[in-house]
Amino acid sequence: MTIRASLPRRAVAELVGTAALLVVVIGSGIQAAGLSRDTGVALLANSLASAIGLGLIITLCGPLSGAHLNPVVTLAAWWARRRGSEGLAGREALVYAAAQTVGAVAGAVLAEVMFGRAPGALSTQVRGGGHLLVGEVVATAGLVLVIQGLERIGRRRLVPVAVASYLVCAIWFTSSGSFANPAGTVGRAFSDSFAGIAPQSLPGFVVAQLVGGAAGLALAGFLYGGTGRVARRGAAAGRGERGAGRQAEGGTRETPAARPAYEAVS
């Protein structure tokens, strides 16, 4: 179900959702690093907590704002509208991105305070090197492809679990650890912790994420066509097949409850 919410209400949902995501990512990173000196164990704990938290946040905020929590996802929605599909207007996209960035910084500061650390301390963890930027391009392209692909085949209800699952994978298979979120990357610069990133590393990561987002969007368009086009064709074909079956059984009329759950796209 989608709740018809005003833009301010949706912006607050994006702000709170992104703040909660950063609390989970940074907080679990601080906790994991404090409990284990084994980097692999700490990363495993951090990735699992982050994925579970992200899935829950998307489930809760999705009906309000779409739970973008990420300027790259918002830009993809803006581009979809420009192509004649459902999405966000330019003003809405700007408001979303601003709310996400403010929320990310607030979430990082809150995580620091929650663990008794000095709030506002900038990260000293430099993440440099071209191989890390390639990792961010791949991570962000994959994220956008997962979201856009599910939307275009009419299975938007799978987004929470699919995105959460992708996050766990990408944290482990990419060289950068899959930040894949410009707002989240800015927020993580305000935490000198396991999950932090030094301010001087921000420009490269953000540019790589934007490039990856564009690549993922282009790949989704090539594979699935326009937003909703595949979903409409699949739904129409499915209804035609079921309708023929109903006629063969005596003309029983199909009820909405008989449709597969993935056709009831929110």
Tab-separated table of C-alpha atoms in Angstrom:
chain	number	residue	atom	x	y	z
A	1	MET	CA	0.000	0.000	0.000
A	2	THR	CA	1.213	3.488	-0.854
A	3	ILE	CA	0.300	6.355	1.476
A	4	ARG	CA	-0.421	9.607	-0.339
A	5	ALA	CA	1.946	11.951	1.482
A	6	SER	CA	2.839	15.591	0.904
A	7	LEU	CA	6.368	16.491	-0.182
A	8	PRO	CA	7.376	17.728	3.307
A	9	ARG	CA	6.170	14.480	4.837
A	10	ARG	CA	8.030	12.438	2.240
A	11	ALA	CA	11.175	14.523	2.823
A	12	VAL	CA	10.995	13.810	6.551
A	13	ALA	CA	10.624	10.103	5.782
A	14	GLU	CA	13.766	10.271	3.619
A	15	LEU	CA	15.642	12.204	6.297
A	16	VAL	CA	14.649	9.854	9.119
A	17	GLY	CA	15.184	6.736	7.000
A	18	THR	CA	18.664	7.810	5.876
A	19	ALA	CA	19.582	8.830	9.421
A	20	ALA	CA	18.458	5.418	10.683
A	21	LEU	CA	20.506	3.702	7.977
A	22	LEU	CA	23.663	5.572	9.007
A	23	VAL	CA	23.030	4.791	12.672
A	24	VAL	CA	22.861	1.099	11.767
A	25	VAL	CA	25.907	1.136	9.470
A	26	ILE	CA	28.175	3.178	11.737
A	27	GLY	CA	26.829	1.883	15.034
A	28	SER	CA	27.240	-1.765	14.035
A	29	GLY	CA	30.718	-0.957	12.724
A	30	ILE	CA	31.771	0.598	16.026
A	31	GLN	CA	30.272	-2.286	17.973
A	32	ALA	CA	31.857	-4.942	15.750
A	33	ALA	CA	35.309	-3.339	15.870
A	34	GLY	CA	35.069	-3.071	19.642
A	35	LEU	CA	34.117	-6.714	20.109
A	36	SER	CA	36.563	-8.327	17.685
A	37	ARG	CA	40.084	-7.580	16.522
A	38	ASP	CA	39.504	-9.800	13.510
A	39	THR	CA	38.668	-7.488	10.597
A	40	GLY	CA	36.830	-10.247	8.748
A	41	VAL	CA	34.564	-10.979	11.690
A	42	ALA	CA	33.914	-7.269	12.203
A	43	LEU	CA	33.042	-6.808	8.521
A	44	LEU	CA	30.720	-9.808	8.578
A	45	ALA	CA	28.839	-8.454	11.591
A	46	ASN	CA	28.702	-4.955	10.103
A	47	SER	CA	27.458	-6.163	6.710
A	48	LEU	CA	24.719	-8.377	8.151
A	49	ALA	CA	23.451	-5.697	10.535
A	50	SER	CA	23.504	-3.098	7.739
A	51	ALA	CA	21.569	-5.345	5.358
A	52	ILE	CA	18.903	-6.260	7.906
A	53	GLY	CA	18.516	-2.637	8.946
A	54	LEU	CA	18.267	-1.460	5.342
A	55	GLY	CA	15.581	-4.019	4.538
A	56	LEU	CA	13.502	-2.941	7.538
A	57	ILE	CA	13.893	0.764	6.752
A	58	ILE	CA	12.849	0.276	3.109
A	59	THR	CA	9.813	-1.711	4.241
A	60	LEU	CA	8.734	1.019	6.666
A	61	CYS	CA	9.532	4.119	4.596
A	62	GLY	CA	8.705	2.711	1.168
A	63	PRO	CA	4.952	3.353	1.346
A	64	LEU	CA	5.635	6.985	2.318
A	65	SER	CA	8.471	8.226	0.123
A	66	GLY	CA	9.640	5.222	-1.847
A	67	ALA	CA	12.546	4.830	0.616
A	68	HIS	CA	15.207	6.037	-1.788
A	69	LEU	CA	17.651	6.882	1.045
A	70	ASN	CA	20.186	7.578	-1.690
A	71	PRO	CA	20.579	10.490	-4.166
A	72	VAL	CA	21.552	8.068	-6.936
A	73	VAL	CA	18.243	6.205	-6.545
A	74	THR	CA	16.449	9.564	-6.500
A	75	LEU	CA	18.191	10.667	-9.700
A	76	ALA	CA	17.102	7.418	-11.348
A	77	ALA	CA	13.496	8.177	-10.346
A	78	TRP	CA	13.836	11.716	-11.732
A	79	TRP	CA	15.182	10.340	-15.012
A	80	ALA	CA	12.300	7.852	-15.230
A	81	ARG	CA	9.819	10.738	-15.048
A	82	ARG	CA	11.676	12.583	-17.795
A	83	ARG	CA	11.234	9.479	-19.938
A	84	GLY	CA	7.473	9.551	-19.416
A	85	SER	CA	7.176	7.045	-16.572
A	86	GLU	CA	6.383	7.395	-12.888
A	87	GLY	CA	9.043	9.216	-10.915
A	88	LEU	CA	9.997	12.488	-9.276
A	89	ALA	CA	9.906	16.034	-10.590
A	90	GLY	CA	13.120	18.053	-10.442
A	91	ARG	CA	12.079	19.991	-7.330
A	92	GLU	CA	11.099	16.802	-5.534
A	93	ALA	CA	14.418	15.185	-6.408
A	94	LEU	CA	16.336	18.156	-5.001
A	95	VAL	CA	14.326	18.062	-1.777
A	96	TYR	CA	14.870	14.312	-1.462
A	97	ALA	CA	18.640	14.601	-1.996
A	98	ALA	CA	18.944	17.420	0.536
A	99	ALA	CA	16.904	15.490	3.119
A	100	GLN	CA	19.003	12.369	2.554
A	101	THR	CA	22.267	14.257	3.023
A	102	VAL	CA	21.113	16.012	6.191
A	103	GLY	CA	19.762	12.728	7.520
A	104	ALA	CA	23.038	10.923	6.799
A	105	VAL	CA	25.097	13.482	8.708
A	106	ALA	CA	22.611	13.479	11.596
A	107	GLY	CA	22.667	9.674	11.725
A	108	ALA	CA	26.465	9.594	11.812
A	109	VAL	CA	26.591	12.116	14.654
A	110	LEU	CA	23.907	10.222	16.577
A	111	ALA	CA	25.822	6.951	16.247
A	112	GLU	CA	28.948	8.621	17.597
A	113	VAL	CA	27.059	10.060	20.560
A	114	MET	CA	25.341	6.758	21.270
A	115	PHE	CA	28.718	5.066	21.759
A	116	GLY	CA	30.133	7.855	23.917
A	117	ARG	CA	32.413	9.218	21.223
A	118	ALA	CA	33.033	12.884	20.429
A	119	PRO	CA	30.389	13.931	17.871
A	120	GLY	CA	31.421	15.694	14.696
A	121	ALA	CA	34.962	14.275	14.522
A	122	LEU	CA	35.955	13.793	10.891
A	123	SER	CA	37.167	10.436	9.706
A	124	THR	CA	40.871	9.856	9.177
A	125	GLN	CA	40.383	6.662	7.156
A	126	VAL	CA	41.670	7.522	3.694
A	127	ARG	CA	40.183	5.380	0.951
A	128	GLY	CA	42.222	6.164	-2.135
A	129	GLY	CA	43.240	4.381	-5.301
A	130	GLY	CA	41.664	3.853	-8.689
A	131	HIS	CA	40.733	0.259	-7.867
A	132	LEU	CA	38.448	1.490	-5.078
A	133	LEU	CA	36.721	3.886	-7.446
A	134	VAL	CA	36.142	1.048	-9.908
A	135	GLY	CA	34.618	-0.873	-7.014
A	136	GLU	CA	32.233	2.009	-6.312
A	137	VAL	CA	31.187	2.211	-9.959
A	138	VAL	CA	30.411	-1.513	-9.961
A	139	ALA	CA	28.643	-1.423	-6.586
A	140	THR	CA	26.402	1.506	-7.509
A	141	ALA	CA	25.636	0.206	-10.999
A	142	GLY	CA	24.551	-3.102	-9.502
A	143	LEU	CA	22.341	-1.408	-6.930
A	144	VAL	CA	20.541	0.677	-9.551
A	145	LEU	CA	20.175	-2.354	-11.823
A	146	VAL	CA	18.573	-4.394	-9.024
A	147	ILE	CA	16.059	-1.658	-8.193
A	148	GLN	CA	15.258	-0.666	-11.764
A	149	GLY	CA	15.125	-4.251	-12.956
A	150	LEU	CA	12.583	-5.265	-10.314
A	151	GLU	CA	10.467	-2.183	-11.025
A	152	ARG	CA	10.470	-2.806	-14.755
A	153	ILE	CA	9.381	-6.432	-14.461
A	154	GLY	CA	6.625	-5.512	-12.004
A	155	ARG	CA	8.177	-7.021	-8.870
A	156	ARG	CA	8.689	-3.911	-6.805
A	157	ARG	CA	7.550	-5.712	-3.642
A	158	LEU	CA	10.792	-7.687	-3.720
A	159	VAL	CA	12.931	-4.545	-3.475
A	160	PRO	CA	13.471	-4.583	0.345
A	161	VAL	CA	14.832	-8.117	0.485
A	162	ALA	CA	16.623	-7.854	-2.869
A	163	VAL	CA	18.425	-4.612	-2.022
A	164	ALA	CA	19.356	-5.878	1.439
A	165	SER	CA	20.716	-9.096	-0.080
A	166	TYR	CA	22.644	-7.177	-2.714
A	167	LEU	CA	24.198	-4.966	-0.035
A	168	VAL	CA	25.670	-7.966	1.803
A	169	CYS	CA	27.101	-9.330	-1.444
A	170	ALA	CA	28.495	-5.998	-2.627
A	171	ILE	CA	30.198	-5.234	0.683
A	172	TRP	CA	32.164	-8.433	0.202
A	173	PHE	CA	32.739	-8.616	-3.561
A	174	THR	CA	33.702	-4.977	-4.249
A	175	SER	CA	37.092	-3.504	-3.413
A	176	SER	CA	35.522	-0.362	-1.942
A	177	GLY	CA	33.153	-2.083	0.473
A	178	SER	CA	30.135	-0.773	-1.449
A	179	PHE	CA	29.320	2.685	-0.119
A	180	ALA	CA	27.161	3.177	-3.265
A	181	ASN	CA	25.386	6.215	-1.783
A	182	PRO	CA	26.595	9.844	-2.060
A	183	ALA	CA	24.588	11.007	0.965
A	184	GLY	CA	25.707	8.036	3.030
A	185	THR	CA	29.312	8.641	1.992
A	186	VAL	CA	29.132	12.255	3.158
A	187	GLY	CA	27.607	11.139	6.443
A	188	ARG	CA	30.319	8.535	7.026
A	189	ALA	CA	32.950	11.256	6.766
A	190	PHE	CA	31.640	12.475	10.152
A	191	SER	CA	32.616	9.260	11.909
A	192	ASP	CA	36.224	8.340	12.615
A	193	SER	CA	35.336	4.684	12.904
A	194	PHE	CA	35.454	1.316	11.145
A	195	ALA	CA	32.838	2.530	8.627
A	196	GLY	CA	34.228	6.039	8.108
A	197	ILE	CA	35.821	7.717	5.109
A	198	ALA	CA	38.199	10.688	5.176
A	199	PRO	CA	36.832	13.921	3.642
A	200	GLN	CA	39.588	14.005	1.026
A	201	SER	CA	38.290	10.694	-0.332
A	202	LEU	CA	34.753	12.004	-0.816
A	203	PRO	CA	35.008	13.618	-4.287
A	204	GLY	CA	36.322	10.497	-5.990
A	205	PHE	CA	33.773	8.234	-4.328
A	206	VAL	CA	30.820	10.500	-5.114
A	207	VAL	CA	31.823	10.889	-8.768
A	208	ALA	CA	32.284	7.117	-9.070
A	209	GLN	CA	28.837	6.563	-7.555
A	210	LEU	CA	27.209	8.953	-10.017
A	211	VAL	CA	28.970	7.233	-12.919
A	212	GLY	CA	27.877	3.857	-11.588
A	213	GLY	CA	24.300	5.055	-11.215
A	214	ALA	CA	24.224	6.211	-14.835
A	215	ALA	CA	25.726	2.901	-15.978
A	216	GLY	CA	23.173	0.896	-14.004
A	217	LEU	CA	20.314	2.952	-15.402
A	218	ALA	CA	21.572	2.542	-18.957
A	219	LEU	CA	21.983	-1.206	-18.488
A	220	ALA	CA	18.471	-1.528	-17.045
A	221	GLY	CA	17.080	0.364	-20.023
A	222	PHE	CA	18.943	-1.870	-22.468
A	223	LEU	CA	17.863	-5.088	-20.772
A	224	TYR	CA	14.283	-4.259	-19.800
A	225	GLY	CA	13.246	-1.291	-21.919
A	226	GLY	CA	11.237	1.632	-20.544
A	227	THR	CA	10.090	1.677	-16.937
A	228	GLY	CA	7.008	-0.467	-16.509
A	229	ARG	CA	6.952	-1.639	-20.133
A	230	VAL	CA	7.986	-5.198	-19.335
A	231	ALA	CA	5.708	-5.258	-16.304
A	232	ARG	CA	2.706	-4.181	-18.369
A	233	ARG	CA	3.411	-6.772	-21.047
A	234	GLY	CA	3.886	-9.517	-18.469
A	235	ALA	CA	0.763	-8.568	-16.550
A	236	ALA	CA	-1.320	-8.372	-19.717
A	237	ALA	CA	-0.068	-11.759	-20.908
A	238	GLY	CA	-0.728	-13.295	-17.515
A	239	ARG	CA	-4.258	-11.911	-17.376
A	240	GLY	CA	-4.912	-13.168	-20.924
A	241	GLU	CA	-3.792	-16.677	-20.044
A	242	ARG	CA	-5.819	-16.753	-16.863
A	243	GLY	CA	-8.829	-15.303	-18.648
A	244	ALA	CA	-8.686	-18.061	-21.259
A	245	GLY	CA	-8.454	-20.615	-18.499
A	246	ARG	CA	-11.477	-19.155	-16.732
A	247	GLN	CA	-13.538	-19.306	-19.942
A	248	ALA	CA	-12.569	-22.924	-20.434
A	249	GLU	CA	-13.779	-23.657	-16.920
A	250	GLY	CA	-17.121	-22.004	-17.484
A	251	GLY	CA	-16.424	-18.299	-17.703
A	252	THR	CA	-15.690	-17.615	-14.021
A	253	ARG	CA	-14.625	-13.994	-13.635
A	254	GLU	CA	-11.167	-13.311	-12.218
A	255	THR	CA	-11.068	-11.426	-8.922
A	256	PRO	CA	-8.262	-9.042	-7.914
A	257	ALA	CA	-7.266	-11.422	-5.116
A	258	ALA	CA	-6.426	-14.037	-7.731
A	259	ARG	CA	-3.571	-11.988	-9.162
A	260	PRO	CA	0.006	-12.790	-8.154
A	261	ALA	CA	1.354	-10.536	-5.412
A	262	TYR	CA	4.022	-9.053	-7.675
A	263	GLU	CA	1.305	-7.596	-9.945
A	264	ALA	CA	-0.109	-5.577	-7.057
A	265	VAL	CA	2.693	-3.057	-7.344
A	266	SER	CA	2.462	-0.344	-4.716
